[in-house]
Amino acid sequence: MQFSPSMTRLRYLTTTCAVCGESCRFTIPPGAVSAGSRDLDTRPAEPLRSTIYAWVKRCPSCGYCAPDPGKALAGAADAVRLPRYRWQLDARGFPDIANTFLCWSIIQEDLGAPAQAAWASLHAAWVCDDEGEDVPARVCRRRAADLLQRAREQDERLAPLEGADEALLVDLLRRTGRFREARAVAARVLDQDPQPLIAGIMRLQVRLIAASDRGAHTVAEARRSRQPTPL
Ligand SMILES: [Zn+2]
């Protein structure tokens, strides 16, 4: 994790794990806000961006992963015992923090909250991006895209803004290299005359897809591209 000197005063949270009852202590970074443009998949700018390691915590005793391990929804303790949860907890090939997010994602999925599960899977992808782990990042994004679609089938959305879920889906598909599917979603949304921000994002996505660009880009680039091109 990278911290500027002004951010090194860490605090600690001591809590009792709601699943196993063990006492655990976690590092809490100072409150941070996003100071620049978000990425197209909503990833915040620094310094908030680098606090990601603390968004979800893992009980070192039982492996329960949650934003606050001191709390557990009904059924969470059962999810922690699922074989696929135990496998994911220490899955080789994924960064440890990505495994923590993916375990939280499995709990949310098991409890019937696909939208929350999708967010956790996307956050796992960001951790993989930071570690330069391209294959696991694609696995996380594929899982996030599947969960987003499942959420839609249940009339659940990841974000309230009209067209935002579709914008997120296009980015997930593009960044996993599924360009044809990404272009089809972008074209469908553009056909529906979306609001200017979403239209700008979709037009940027169409250009990135045409260039086979799988990289991270910001919402600011989409805003800039809304300006009419001078002749
Ligand atoms: Zn525990």
XYZ file of N, CA, C and O in Angstrom, residues 18 21 24 36 38 67 90 122 130 202 216-217:
48
model
N -18.121 -11.443 14.802
C -19.518 -11.832 15.015
C -19.763 -13.294 14.657
O -20.805 -13.850 14.998
N -16.393 -15.106 17.581
C -16.266 -14.560 18.933
C -14.846 -14.193 19.340
O -14.618 -13.708 20.448
N -10.391 -9.286 17.440
C -9.424 -9.005 16.375
C -9.201 -7.507 16.240
O -10.043 -6.701 16.613
N -9.899 13.449 -7.300
C -9.852 13.621 -8.758
C -10.981 12.855 -9.406
O -11.921 12.429 -8.738
N -13.102 9.939 -11.065
C -13.216 8.486 -10.929
C -12.910 7.811 -12.251
O -13.062 8.413 -13.309
N -16.939 -5.788 5.799
C -16.507 -4.415 6.100
C -16.380 -4.215 7.615
O -15.479 -3.526 8.076
N -7.990 -18.630 0.622
C -6.544 -18.704 0.386
C -6.238 -19.141 -1.041
O -5.245 -19.827 -1.283
N -15.987 -6.468 -8.066
C -15.305 -5.387 -8.792
C -14.149 -4.835 -7.948
O -13.054 -4.584 -8.451
N -3.965 -3.375 -9.191
C -2.835 -2.741 -8.487
C -1.638 -3.678 -8.400
O -0.495 -3.229 -8.362
N -20.526 6.381 -22.997
C -20.716 5.325 -23.992
C -19.948 5.630 -25.273
O -19.366 4.729 -25.891
N -7.633 1.206 -17.958
C -8.493 2.051 -17.122
C -8.543 3.461 -17.710
O -7.522 4.004 -18.120
N -9.737 4.030 -17.760
C -9.917 5.416 -18.200
C -10.879 6.102 -17.245
O -11.632 5.439 -16.532
